[in-house]
PDB file of C-alpha atoms in Angstrom:
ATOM      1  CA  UNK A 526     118.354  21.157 142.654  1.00 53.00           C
ATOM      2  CA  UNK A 527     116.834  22.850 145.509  1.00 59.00           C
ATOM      3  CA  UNK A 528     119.489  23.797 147.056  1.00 76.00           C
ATOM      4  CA  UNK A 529     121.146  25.507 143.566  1.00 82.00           C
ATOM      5  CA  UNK A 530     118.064  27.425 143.593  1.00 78.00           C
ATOM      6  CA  UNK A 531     118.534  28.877 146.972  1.00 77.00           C
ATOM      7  CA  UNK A 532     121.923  29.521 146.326  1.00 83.00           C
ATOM      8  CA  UNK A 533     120.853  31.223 143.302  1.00 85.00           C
ATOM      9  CA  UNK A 534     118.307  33.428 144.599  1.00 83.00           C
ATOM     10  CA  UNK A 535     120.404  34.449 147.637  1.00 85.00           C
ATOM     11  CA  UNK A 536     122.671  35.579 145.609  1.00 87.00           C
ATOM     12  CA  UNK A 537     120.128  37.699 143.105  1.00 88.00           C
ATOM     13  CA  UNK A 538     119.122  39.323 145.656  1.00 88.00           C
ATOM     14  CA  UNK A 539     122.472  40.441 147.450  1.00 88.00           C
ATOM     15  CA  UNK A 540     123.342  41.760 143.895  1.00 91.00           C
ATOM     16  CA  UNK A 541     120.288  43.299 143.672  1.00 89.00           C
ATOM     17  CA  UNK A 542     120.068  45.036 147.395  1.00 89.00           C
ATOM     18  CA  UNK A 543     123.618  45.994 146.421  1.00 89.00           C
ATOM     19  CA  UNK A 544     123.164  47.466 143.371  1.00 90.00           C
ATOM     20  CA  UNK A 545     120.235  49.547 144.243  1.00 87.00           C
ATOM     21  CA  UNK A 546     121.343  50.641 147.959  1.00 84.00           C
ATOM     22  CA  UNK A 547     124.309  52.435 145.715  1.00 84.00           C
ATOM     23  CA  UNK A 548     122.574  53.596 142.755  1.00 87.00           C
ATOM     24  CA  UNK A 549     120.147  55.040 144.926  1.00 86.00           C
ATOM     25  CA  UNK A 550     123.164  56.314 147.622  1.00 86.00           C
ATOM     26  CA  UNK A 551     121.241  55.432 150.721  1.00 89.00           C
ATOM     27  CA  UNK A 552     122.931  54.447 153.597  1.00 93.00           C
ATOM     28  CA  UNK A 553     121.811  52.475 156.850  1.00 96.00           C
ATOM     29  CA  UNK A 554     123.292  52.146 160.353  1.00 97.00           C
ATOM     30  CA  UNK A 555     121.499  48.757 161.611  1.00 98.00           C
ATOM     31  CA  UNK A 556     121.779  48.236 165.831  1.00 97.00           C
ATOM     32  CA  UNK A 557     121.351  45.020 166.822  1.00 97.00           C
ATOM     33  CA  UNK A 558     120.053  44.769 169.959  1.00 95.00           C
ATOM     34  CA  UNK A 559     121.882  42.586 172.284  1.00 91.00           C
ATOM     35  CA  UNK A 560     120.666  39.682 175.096  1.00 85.00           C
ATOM     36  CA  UNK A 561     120.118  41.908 178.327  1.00 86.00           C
ATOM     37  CA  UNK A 562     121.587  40.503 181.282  1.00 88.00           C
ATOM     38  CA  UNK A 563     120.653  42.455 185.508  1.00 89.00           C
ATOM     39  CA  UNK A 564     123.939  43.242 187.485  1.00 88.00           C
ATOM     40  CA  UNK A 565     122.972  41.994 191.238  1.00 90.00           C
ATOM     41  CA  UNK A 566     125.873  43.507 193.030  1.00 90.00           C
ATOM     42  CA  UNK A 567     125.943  46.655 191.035  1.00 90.00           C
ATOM     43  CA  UNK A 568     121.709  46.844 190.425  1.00 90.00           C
ATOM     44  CA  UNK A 569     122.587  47.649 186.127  1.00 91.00           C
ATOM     45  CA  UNK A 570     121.163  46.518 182.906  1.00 89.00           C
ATOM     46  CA  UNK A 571     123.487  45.473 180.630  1.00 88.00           C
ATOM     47  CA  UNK A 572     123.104  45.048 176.966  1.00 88.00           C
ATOM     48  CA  UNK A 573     126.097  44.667 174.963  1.00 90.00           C
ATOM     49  CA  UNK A 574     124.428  45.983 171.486  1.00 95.00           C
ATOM     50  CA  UNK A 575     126.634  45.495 167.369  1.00 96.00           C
ATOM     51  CA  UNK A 576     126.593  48.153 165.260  1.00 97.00           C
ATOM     52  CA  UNK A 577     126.601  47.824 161.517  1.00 98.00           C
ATOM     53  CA  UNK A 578     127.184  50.909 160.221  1.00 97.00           C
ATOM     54  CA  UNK A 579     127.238  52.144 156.313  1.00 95.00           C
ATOM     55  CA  UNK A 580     124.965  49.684 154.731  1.00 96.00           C
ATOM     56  CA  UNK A 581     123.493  50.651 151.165  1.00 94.00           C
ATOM     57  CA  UNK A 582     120.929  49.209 151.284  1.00 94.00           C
ATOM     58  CA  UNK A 583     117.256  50.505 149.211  1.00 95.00           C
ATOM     59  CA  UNK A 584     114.716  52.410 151.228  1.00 95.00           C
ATOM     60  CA  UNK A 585     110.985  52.728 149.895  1.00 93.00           C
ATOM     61  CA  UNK A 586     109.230  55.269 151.328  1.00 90.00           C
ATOM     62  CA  UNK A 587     105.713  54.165 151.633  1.00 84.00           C
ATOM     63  CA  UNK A 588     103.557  56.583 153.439  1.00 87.00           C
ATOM     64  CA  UNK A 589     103.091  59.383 155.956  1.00 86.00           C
ATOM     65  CA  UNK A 590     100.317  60.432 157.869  1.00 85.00           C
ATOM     66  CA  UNK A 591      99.311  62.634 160.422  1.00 83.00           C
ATOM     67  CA  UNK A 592      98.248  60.795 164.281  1.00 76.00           C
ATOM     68  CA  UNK A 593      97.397  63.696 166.986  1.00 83.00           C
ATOM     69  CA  UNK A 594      99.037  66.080 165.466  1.00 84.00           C
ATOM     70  CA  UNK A 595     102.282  64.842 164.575  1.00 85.00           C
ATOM     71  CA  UNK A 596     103.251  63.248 161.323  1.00 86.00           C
ATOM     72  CA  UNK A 597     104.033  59.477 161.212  1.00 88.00           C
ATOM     73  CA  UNK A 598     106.213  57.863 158.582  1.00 93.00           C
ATOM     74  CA  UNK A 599     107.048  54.911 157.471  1.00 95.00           C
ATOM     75  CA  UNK A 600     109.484  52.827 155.225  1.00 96.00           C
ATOM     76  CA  UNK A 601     110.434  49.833 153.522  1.00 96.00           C
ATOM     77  CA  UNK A 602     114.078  48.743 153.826  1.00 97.00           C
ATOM     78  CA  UNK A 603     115.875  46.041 152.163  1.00 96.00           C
ATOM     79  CA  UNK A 604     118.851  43.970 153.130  1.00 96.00           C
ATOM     80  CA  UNK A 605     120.401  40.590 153.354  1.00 95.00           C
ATOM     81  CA  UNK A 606     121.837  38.432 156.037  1.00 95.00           C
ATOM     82  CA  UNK A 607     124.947  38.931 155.273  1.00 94.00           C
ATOM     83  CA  UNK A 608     124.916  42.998 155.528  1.00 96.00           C
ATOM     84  CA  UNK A 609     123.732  42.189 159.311  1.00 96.00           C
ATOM     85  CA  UNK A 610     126.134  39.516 160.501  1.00 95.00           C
ATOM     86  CA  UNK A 611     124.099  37.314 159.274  1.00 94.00           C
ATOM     87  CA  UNK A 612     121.499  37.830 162.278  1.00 94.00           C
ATOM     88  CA  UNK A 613     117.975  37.563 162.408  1.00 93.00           C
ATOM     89  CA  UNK A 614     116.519  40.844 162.691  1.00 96.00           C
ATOM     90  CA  UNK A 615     113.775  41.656 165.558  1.00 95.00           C
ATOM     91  CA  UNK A 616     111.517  44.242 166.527  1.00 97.00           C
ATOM     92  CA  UNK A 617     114.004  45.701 169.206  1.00 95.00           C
ATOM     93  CA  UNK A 618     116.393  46.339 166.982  1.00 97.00           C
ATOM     94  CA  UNK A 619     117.141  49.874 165.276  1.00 96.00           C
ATOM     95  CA  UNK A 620     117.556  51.789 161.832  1.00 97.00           C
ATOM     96  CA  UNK A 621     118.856  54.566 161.523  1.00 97.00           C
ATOM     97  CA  UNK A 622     118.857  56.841 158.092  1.00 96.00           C
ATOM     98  CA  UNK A 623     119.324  60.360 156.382  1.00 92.00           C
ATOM     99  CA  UNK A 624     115.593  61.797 155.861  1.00 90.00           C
ATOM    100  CA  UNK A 625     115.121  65.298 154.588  1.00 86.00           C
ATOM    101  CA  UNK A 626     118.535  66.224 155.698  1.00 89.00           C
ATOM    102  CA  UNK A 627     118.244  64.749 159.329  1.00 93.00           C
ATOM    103  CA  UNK A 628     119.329  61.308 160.790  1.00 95.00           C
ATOM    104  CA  UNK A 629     116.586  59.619 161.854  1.00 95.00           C
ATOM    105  CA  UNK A 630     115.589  56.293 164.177  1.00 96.00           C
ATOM    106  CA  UNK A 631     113.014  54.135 163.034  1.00 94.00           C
ATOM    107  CA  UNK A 632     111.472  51.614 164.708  1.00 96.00           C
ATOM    108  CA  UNK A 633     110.878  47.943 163.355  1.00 98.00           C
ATOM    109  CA  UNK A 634     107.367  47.617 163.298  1.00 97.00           C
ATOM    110  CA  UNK A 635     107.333  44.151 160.843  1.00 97.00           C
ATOM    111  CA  UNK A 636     109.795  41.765 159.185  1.00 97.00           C
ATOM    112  CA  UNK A 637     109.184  40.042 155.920  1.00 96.00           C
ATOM    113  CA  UNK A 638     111.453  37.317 155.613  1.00 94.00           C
ATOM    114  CA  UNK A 639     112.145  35.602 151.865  1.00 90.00           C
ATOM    115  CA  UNK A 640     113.812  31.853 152.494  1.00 86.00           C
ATOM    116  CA  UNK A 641     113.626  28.425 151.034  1.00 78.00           C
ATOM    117  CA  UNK A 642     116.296  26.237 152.124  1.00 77.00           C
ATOM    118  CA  UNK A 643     118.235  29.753 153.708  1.00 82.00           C
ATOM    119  CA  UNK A 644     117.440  32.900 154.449  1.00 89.00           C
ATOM    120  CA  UNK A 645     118.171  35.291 151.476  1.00 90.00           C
ATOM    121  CA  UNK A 646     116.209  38.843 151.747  1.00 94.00           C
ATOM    122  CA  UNK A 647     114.875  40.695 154.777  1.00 96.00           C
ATOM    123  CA  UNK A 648     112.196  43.566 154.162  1.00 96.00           C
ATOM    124  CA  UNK A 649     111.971  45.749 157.701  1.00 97.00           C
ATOM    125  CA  UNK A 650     108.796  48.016 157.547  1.00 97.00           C
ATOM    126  CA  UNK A 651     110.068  51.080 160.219  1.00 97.00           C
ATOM    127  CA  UNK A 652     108.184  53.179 161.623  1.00 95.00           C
ATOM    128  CA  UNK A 653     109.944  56.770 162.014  1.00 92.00           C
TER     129      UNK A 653
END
């Protein structure tokens, strides 16, 4: 039974991010940030990143403010596993969206996971 209800509620709420990501026409591009590895002989970085580009996915815009002069805002954005490679996300990872016209980066500054018996909705609070 528990596992029907997991399956059931995974799929709720990939309908729902779904429907609402293209009712609302919002659109993601969601970098996940790869394992870095150091070069010896040639003295590099190297982080092979994945792109998932043209998610709809909802955003809630939840509040800006003003720090030192400059405005701060920040965002609620929904998605499931699946829209992601079924990754976890993490706080290096990025977000990119359209805001007032402009792409913008935001930065993961929390992740709300909803599971039972799998992983079924992610809620990224960015920072941009």
């Amino acid at each position: 039974m528990a596992g029907q209800l997991d399956s059931l509620l995974k799929s709720v709420a990939k309908q729902i991010v779904s429907d609402l990501g293209n009712s609302l026409d919002t659109t993601i591009t969601y970098v996940k940030k790869g394992i870095s590895s150091y070069n010896v002989d040639t003295g590099e970085q190297i982080t092979v990143d994945t792109t998932y580009s043209d998610i709809k996915a909802p955003i809630e815009f939840i509040r800006s403010s003003e720090d030192d002069n400059r405005e701060i805002r920040q965002a609620k954005i929904y998605i499931t596993p699946d829209l992601i490679g079924d990754n976890q996300p993490n706080l290096e990872d990025e977000v990119s969206f359209s805001y007032a016209g402009s792409t913008v980066t935001g930065i993961i500054t929390d992740i709300d996971t909803k599971r039972g018996g799998q992983t079924y909705l992610f809620t990224l609070f960015v920072r941009f």
